[in-house]
Coordinates of C-alpha atoms and ligand atoms in Angstrom, one line a residue:
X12 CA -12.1 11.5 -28.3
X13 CA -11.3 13.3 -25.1
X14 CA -7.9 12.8 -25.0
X15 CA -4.6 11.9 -26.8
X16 CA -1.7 11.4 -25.3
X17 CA 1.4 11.0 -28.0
X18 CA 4.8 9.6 -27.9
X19 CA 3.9 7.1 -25.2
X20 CA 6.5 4.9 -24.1
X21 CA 5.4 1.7 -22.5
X22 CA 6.6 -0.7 -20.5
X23 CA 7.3 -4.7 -21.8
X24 CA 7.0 -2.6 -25.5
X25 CA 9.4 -1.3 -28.6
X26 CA 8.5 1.9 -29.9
X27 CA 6.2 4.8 -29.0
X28 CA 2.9 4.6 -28.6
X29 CA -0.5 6.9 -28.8
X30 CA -3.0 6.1 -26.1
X31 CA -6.7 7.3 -27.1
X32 CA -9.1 8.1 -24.3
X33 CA -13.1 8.5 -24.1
X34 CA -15.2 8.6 -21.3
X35 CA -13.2 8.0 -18.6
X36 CA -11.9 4.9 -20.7
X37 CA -8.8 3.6 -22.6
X38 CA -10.2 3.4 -26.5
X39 CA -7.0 2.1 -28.5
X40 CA -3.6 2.5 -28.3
X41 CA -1.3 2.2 -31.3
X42 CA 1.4 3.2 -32.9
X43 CA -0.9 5.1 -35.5
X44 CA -4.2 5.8 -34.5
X45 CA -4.9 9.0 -35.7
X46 CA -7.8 10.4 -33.8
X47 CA -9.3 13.9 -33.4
X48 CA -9.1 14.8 -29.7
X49 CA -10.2 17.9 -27.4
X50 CA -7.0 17.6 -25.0
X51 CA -3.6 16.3 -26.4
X52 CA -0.6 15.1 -24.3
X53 CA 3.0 15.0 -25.9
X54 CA 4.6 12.3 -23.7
X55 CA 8.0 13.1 -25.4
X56 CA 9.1 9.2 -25.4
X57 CA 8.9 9.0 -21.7
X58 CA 6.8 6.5 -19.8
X59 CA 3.1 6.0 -18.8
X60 CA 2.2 3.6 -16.3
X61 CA -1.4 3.0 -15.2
X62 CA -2.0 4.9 -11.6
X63 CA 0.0 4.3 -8.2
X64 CA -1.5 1.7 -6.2
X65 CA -0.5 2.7 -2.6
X66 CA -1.4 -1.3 -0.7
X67 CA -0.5 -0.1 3.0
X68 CA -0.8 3.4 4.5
X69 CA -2.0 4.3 7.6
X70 CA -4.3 7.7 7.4
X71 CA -5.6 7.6 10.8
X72 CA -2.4 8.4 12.0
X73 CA -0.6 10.9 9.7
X74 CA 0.6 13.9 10.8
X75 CA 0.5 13.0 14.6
X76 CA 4.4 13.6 14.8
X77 CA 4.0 17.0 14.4
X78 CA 2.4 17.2 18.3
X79 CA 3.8 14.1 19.6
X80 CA 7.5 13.8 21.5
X81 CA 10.1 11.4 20.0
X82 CA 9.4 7.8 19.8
X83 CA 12.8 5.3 20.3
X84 CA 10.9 1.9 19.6
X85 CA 8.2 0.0 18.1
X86 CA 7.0 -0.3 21.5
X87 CA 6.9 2.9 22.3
X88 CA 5.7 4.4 19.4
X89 CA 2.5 2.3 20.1
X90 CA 2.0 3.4 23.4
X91 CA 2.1 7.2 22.4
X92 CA -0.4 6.3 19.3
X93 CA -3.0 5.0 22.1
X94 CA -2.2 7.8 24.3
X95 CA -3.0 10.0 21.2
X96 CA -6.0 7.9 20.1
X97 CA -7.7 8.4 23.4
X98 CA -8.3 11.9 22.3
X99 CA -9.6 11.5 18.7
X100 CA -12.2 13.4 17.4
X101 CA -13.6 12.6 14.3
X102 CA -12.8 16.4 12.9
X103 CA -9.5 16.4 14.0
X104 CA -8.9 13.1 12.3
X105 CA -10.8 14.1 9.3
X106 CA -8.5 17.4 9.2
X107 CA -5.0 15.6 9.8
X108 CA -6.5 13.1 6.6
X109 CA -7.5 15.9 4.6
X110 CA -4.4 17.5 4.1
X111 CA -1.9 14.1 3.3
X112 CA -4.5 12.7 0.3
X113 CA -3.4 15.3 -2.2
X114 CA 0.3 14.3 -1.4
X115 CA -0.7 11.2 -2.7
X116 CA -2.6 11.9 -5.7
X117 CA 0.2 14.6 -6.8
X118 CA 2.6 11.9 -6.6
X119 CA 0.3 9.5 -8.8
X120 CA -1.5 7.5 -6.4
X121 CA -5.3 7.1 -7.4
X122 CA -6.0 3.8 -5.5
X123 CA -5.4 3.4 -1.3
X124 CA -5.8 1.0 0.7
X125 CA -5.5 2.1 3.8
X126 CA -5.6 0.6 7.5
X127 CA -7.9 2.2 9.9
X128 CA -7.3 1.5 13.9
X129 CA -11.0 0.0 15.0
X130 CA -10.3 -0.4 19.4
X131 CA -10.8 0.3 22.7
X132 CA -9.1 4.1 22.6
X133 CA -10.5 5.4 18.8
X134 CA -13.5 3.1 18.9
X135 CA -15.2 3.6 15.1
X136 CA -14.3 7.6 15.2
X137 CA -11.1 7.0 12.7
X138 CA -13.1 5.0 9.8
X139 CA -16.3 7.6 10.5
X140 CA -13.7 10.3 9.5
X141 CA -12.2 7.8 6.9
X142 CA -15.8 7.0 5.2
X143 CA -16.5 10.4 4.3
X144 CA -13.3 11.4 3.1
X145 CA -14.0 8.5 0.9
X146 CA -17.0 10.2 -0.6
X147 CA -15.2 13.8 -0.3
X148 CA -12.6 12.3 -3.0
X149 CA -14.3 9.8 -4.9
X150 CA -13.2 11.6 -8.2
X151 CA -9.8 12.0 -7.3
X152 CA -9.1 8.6 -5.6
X153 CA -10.2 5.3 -4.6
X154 CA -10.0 4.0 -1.4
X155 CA -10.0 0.9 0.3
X156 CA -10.9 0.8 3.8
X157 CA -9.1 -1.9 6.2
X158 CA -10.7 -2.0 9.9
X159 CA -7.7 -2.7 11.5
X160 CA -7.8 -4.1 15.2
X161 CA -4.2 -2.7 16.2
X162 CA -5.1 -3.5 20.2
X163 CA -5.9 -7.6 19.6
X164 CA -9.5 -8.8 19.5
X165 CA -8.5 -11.7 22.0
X166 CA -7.1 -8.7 24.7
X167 CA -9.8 -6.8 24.1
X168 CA -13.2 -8.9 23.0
X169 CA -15.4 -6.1 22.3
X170 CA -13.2 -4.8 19.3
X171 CA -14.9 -7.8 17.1
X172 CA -17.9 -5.6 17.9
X173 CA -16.7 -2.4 17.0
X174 CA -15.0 -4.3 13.9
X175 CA -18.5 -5.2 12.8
X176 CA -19.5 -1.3 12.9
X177 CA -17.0 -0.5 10.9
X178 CA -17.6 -3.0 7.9
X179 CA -21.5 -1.6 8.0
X180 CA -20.3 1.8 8.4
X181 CA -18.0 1.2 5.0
X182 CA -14.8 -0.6 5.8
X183 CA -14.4 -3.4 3.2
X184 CA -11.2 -5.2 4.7
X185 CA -10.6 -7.0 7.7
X186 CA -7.3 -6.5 9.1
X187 CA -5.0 -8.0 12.2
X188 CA -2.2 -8.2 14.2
X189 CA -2.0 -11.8 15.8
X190 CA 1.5 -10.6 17.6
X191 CA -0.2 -7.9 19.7
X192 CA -2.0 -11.0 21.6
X193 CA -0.6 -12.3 25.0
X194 CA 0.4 -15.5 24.1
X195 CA 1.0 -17.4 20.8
X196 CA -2.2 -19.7 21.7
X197 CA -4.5 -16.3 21.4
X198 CA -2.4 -14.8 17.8
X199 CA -4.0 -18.3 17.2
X200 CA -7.7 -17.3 18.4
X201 CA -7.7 -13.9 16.7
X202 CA -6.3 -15.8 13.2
X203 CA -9.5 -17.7 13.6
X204 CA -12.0 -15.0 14.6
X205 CA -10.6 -12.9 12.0
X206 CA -11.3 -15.4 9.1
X207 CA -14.8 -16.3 10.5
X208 CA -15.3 -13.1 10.1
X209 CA -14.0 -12.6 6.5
X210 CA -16.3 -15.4 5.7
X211 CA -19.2 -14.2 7.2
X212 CA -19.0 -10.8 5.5
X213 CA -17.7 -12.3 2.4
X214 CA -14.5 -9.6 2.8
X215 CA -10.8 -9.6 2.1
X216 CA -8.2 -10.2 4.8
X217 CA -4.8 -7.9 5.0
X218 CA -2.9 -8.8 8.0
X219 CA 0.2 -7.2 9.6
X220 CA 2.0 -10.4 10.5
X221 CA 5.7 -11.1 12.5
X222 CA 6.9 -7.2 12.6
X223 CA 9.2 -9.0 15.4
X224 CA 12.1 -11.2 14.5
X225 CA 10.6 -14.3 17.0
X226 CA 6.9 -14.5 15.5
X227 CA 5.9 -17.6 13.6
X228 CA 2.0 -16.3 12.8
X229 CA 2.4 -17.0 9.0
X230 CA 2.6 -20.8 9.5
X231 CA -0.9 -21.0 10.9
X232 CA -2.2 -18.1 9.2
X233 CA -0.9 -19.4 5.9
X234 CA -2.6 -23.2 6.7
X235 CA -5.7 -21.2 7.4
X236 CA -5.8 -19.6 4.1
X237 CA -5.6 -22.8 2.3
X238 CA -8.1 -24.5 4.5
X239 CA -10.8 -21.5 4.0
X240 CA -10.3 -21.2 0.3
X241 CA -9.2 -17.5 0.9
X242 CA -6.7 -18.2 -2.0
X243 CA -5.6 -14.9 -3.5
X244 CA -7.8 -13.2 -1.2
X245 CA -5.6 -12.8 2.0
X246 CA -2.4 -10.4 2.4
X247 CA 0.2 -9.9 4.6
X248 CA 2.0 -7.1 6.0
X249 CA 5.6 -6.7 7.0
X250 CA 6.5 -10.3 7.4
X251 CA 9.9 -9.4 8.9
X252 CA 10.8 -12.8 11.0
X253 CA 10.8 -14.3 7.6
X254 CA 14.4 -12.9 7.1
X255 CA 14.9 -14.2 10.9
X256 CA 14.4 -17.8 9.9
X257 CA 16.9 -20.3 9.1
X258 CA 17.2 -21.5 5.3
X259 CA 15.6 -24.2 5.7
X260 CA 12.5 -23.2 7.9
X261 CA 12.0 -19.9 5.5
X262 CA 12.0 -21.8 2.0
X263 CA 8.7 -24.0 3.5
X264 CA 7.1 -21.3 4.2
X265 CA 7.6 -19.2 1.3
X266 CA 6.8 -22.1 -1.0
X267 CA 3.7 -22.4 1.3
X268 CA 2.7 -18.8 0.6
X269 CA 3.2 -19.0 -3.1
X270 CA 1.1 -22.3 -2.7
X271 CA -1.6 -20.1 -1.4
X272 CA -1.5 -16.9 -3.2
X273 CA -0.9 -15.1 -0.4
X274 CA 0.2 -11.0 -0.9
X275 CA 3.1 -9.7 0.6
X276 CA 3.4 -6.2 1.4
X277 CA 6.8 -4.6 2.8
X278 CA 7.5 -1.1 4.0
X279 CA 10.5 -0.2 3.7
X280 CA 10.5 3.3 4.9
X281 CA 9.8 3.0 8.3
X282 CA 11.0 -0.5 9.2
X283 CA 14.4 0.3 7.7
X284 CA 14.3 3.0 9.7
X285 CA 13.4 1.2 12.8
X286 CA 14.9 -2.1 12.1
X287 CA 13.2 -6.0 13.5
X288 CA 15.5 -5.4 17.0
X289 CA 16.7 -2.8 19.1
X290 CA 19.6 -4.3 20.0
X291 CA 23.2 -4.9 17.6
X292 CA 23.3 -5.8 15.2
X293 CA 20.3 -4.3 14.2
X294 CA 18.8 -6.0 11.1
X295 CA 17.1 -3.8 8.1
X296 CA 13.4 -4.9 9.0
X297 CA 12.8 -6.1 5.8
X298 CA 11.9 -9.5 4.6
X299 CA 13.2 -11.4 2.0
X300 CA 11.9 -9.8 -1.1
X301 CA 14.3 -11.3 -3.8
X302 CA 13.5 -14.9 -2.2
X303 CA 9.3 -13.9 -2.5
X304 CA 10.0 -12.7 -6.0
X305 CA 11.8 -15.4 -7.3
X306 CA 9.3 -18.1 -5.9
X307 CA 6.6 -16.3 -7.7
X308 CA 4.6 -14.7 -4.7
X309 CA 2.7 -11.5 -5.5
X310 CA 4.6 -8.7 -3.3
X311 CA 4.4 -5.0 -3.4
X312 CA 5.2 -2.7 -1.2
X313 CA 3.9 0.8 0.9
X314 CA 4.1 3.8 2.3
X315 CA 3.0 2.8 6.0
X316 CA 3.0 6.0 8.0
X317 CA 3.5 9.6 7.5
X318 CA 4.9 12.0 9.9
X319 CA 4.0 10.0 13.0
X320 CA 5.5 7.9 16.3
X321 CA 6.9 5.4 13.4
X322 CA 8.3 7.6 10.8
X323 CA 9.3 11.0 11.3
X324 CA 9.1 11.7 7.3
X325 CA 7.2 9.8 4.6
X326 CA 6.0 11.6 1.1
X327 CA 3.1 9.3 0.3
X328 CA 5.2 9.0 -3.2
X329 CA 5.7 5.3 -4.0
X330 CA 8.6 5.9 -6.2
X331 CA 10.7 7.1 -2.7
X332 CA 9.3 3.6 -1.2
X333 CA 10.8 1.8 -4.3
X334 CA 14.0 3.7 -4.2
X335 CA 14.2 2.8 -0.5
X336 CA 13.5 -1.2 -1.2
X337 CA 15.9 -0.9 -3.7
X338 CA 18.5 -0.2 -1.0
X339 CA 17.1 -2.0 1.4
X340 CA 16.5 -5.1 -0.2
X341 CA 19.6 -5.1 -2.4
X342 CA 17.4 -5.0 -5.4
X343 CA 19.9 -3.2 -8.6
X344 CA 19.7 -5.6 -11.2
X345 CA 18.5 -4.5 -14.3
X346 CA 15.7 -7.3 -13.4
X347 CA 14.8 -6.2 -9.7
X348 CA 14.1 -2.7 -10.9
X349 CA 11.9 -3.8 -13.2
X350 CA 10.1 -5.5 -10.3
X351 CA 10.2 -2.1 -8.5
X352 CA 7.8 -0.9 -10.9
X353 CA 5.7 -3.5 -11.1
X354 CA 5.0 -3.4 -7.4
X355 CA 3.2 0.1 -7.0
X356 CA 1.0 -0.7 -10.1
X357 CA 0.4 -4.0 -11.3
X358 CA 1.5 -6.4 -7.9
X359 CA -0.9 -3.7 -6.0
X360 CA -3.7 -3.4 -8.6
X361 CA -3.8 -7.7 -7.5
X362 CA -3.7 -7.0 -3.9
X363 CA -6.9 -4.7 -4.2
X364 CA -8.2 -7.1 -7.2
X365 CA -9.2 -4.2 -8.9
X366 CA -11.4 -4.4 -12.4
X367 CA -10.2 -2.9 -15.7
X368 CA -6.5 -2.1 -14.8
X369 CA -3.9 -1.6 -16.6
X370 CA -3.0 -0.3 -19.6
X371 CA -5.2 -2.0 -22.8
X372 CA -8.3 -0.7 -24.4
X373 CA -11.3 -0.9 -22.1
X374 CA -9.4 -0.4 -18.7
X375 CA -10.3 2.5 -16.8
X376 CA -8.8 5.6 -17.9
X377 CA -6.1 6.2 -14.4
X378 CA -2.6 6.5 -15.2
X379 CA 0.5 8.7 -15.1
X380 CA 2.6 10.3 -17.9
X381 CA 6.3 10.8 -16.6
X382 CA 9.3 12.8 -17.2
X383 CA 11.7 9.6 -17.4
X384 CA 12.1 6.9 -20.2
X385 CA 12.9 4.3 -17.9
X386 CA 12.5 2.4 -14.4
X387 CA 15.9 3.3 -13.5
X388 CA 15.8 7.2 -14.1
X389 CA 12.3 6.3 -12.7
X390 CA 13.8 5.7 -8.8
X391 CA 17.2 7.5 -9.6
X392 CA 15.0 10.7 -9.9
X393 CA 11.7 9.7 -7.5
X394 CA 9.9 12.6 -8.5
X395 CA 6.3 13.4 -9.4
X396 CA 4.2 12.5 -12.3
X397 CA 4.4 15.2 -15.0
X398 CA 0.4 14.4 -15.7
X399 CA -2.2 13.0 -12.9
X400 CA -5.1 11.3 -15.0
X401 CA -8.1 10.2 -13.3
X402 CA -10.9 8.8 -15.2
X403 CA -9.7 10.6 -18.5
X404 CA -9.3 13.9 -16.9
X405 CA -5.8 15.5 -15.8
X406 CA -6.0 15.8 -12.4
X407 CA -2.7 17.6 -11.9
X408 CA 0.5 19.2 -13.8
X409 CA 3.5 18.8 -12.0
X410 CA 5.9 21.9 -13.7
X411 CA 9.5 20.3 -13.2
X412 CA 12.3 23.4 -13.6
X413 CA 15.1 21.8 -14.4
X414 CA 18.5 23.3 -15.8
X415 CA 17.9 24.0 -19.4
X416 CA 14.7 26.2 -18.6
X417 CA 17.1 28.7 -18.1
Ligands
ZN8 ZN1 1.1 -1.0 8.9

């Protein structure tokens, strides 16, 4: 065996637990399994989850805040993006990349998927810098690659193009943004080029969808899903109008979602920040979690951006995102936090339909020992991992000092 990890606590499961490992694989895991091993891990009682999922990030643009001036809207946050995207070199991209992927694997997170901007300004230079990162960290961390048309391909026709580039340079999901379009008739139009092109590449979809309270995308993108059999294959991003609607209009359409396995992805950390309007009363910018939840649609939630024209801060730590939502979104019960960390691992894991997850004999060796017994202390504290596994092997050892070192 390569590795042992003792005094496991699970989640769903009474008692402790001791988690075999071999060859980059989970062997058993019982309660006795005694089993020679050349690494051992004393969990002390506390939990191990598989590895953080992270469904929504946007690399391209980390760490642009630290040139850029202050940004006061959504609006103008995307203007300075494609004044700074005119510039883009696919060093200075790679470099900006290179140093916020460690953030994330410190924190836990194994698996990204992350959207790239594929346009007029960047052109294919972002998911060039993106692809061989990829390859750069393939021990350390997977990564999903969403070509993301931020600009419109109805504004813009030649991005459908440049989107095709990207999926044979190694992007492997289509994104959108149907809003960014000039009227509702063209959101319409790039809806349908976007799934015609899904089909054609046989690829995923993961849309950013109503970021503005008066959008009404998901109707027609939903319908769409349903009538191209993209059942459990299409997400959506943001989704904030959904907490716009009245009762009545936002129960269809969640019970239209759930109809069609569609994802949900929310972000708290920077649409909190920013809110769905600029003008009192300013809502939270998040939509209506609990209601998803309860109606049984798969949601999980991101890290969005890091350190840029949107969000000033952002850790790449999914635990601060869930400790945000729980704010945010009202989520304390003893039953919502156990939702909260479900999202970053198994809700995500869906999203990305990844193979051998989880936490059973046979799936893939990627998961986190913690310092905490529980998902409350889990948020309360929102703190690193005290072990890293990728694959079998401890990637990283988070030291935690804490009073009674001393
Ligand atoms: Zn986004």
């Amino acid at each position: 065996m390569d590795l042992t990890i003792r005094n496991a606590r699970m989640l769903d499961r009474e008692g402790l637990f001791q988690i075999n490992i071999d060859d980059g694989k989970i062997v058993n895991i019982g309660k006795e399994v005694p089993e020679e091993s050349d690494e051992e891990i004393d969990a002390m009682g506390n939990l191990v989850l598989p590895t953080f999922v992270e469904p929504h990030i946007h690399l391209d643009k980390v760490l642009l805040a630290e040139k850029l001036r202050e940004s006061g809207s959504i609006s103008e946050a995307r203007q300075m993006v494609r004044d700074a995207k005119k510039k883009f070199t696919l060093g200075e991209v790679r470099d900006r990349i290179e140093r916020v992927i460690p953030w994330g694997i410190e924190n836990g997170v194994t698996v990204v998927r992350t959207h790239i901007d594929v346009d007029e300004y960047s052109k294919t230079t972002s998911v060039e810098a993106m692809v061989e990162l990829k390859k750069k960290f393939k021990d350390l961390i997977d990564i999903q690659i969403v070509a993301f048309p931020q600009e419109g391909t109805i504004r813009d026709p030649q991005t459908l193009d440049m989107l095709r580039k990207a999926i044979n340079l190694g992007a492997n999901v289509i994104g959108g943004l149907p809003e960014t379009e000039a009227s509702e008739r063209d959101s319409k139009k790039q809806i349908d080029e976007l799934f015609l092109l899904a089909k054609e590449k046989d690829l995923d979809l993961d849309v950013h969808c109503d970021v503005l309270p008066h959008f009404k995308n998901i109707e027609y993108f939903t319908t769409q899903v349903s009538r191209n059999r993209y059942e459990g294959r299409a997400t959506v991003d943001h989704l904030i109008a959904l907490s716009y609607y009245d009762e009545e209009y936002a129960s269809k359409i969640i019970r239209m979602i759930e109809a069609a396995s569609i994802n949900v992805v929310t972000n708290p950390c920077t649409m909190i920040s920013s809110g769905a309007t600029h003008k009192p009363p300013k809502g939270r910018g998040i939509t209506r979690v609990k209601d998803l939840v309860k109606a049984g649609v798969n949601v999980a939630y991101g890290s969005d951006n890091i350190i840029d024209p949107y969000n000033p801060f952002g850790d790449f730590n999914p635990l601060s995102n869930g400790y945000l939502l729980a704010y945010g979104a009202q989520m304390n019960s003893p039953s919502d936090i156990e939702s909260l960390v479900r999202m970053p691992t198994y809700s995500s894991a869906k999203i990305l339909r990844l193979k051998n997850y989880g936490l059973k004999p046979g799936d893939n060796a990627d998961l986190n020992v913690f310092s905490e017994r529980t998902p409350k202390e889990l948020f309360r504290v929102h703190g690193k991992p005290r072990y890293v596994i990728k694959k079998g092997k401890i990637l990283v050892e988070n030291k935690r000092e804490t009073i009674q070192n001393f």
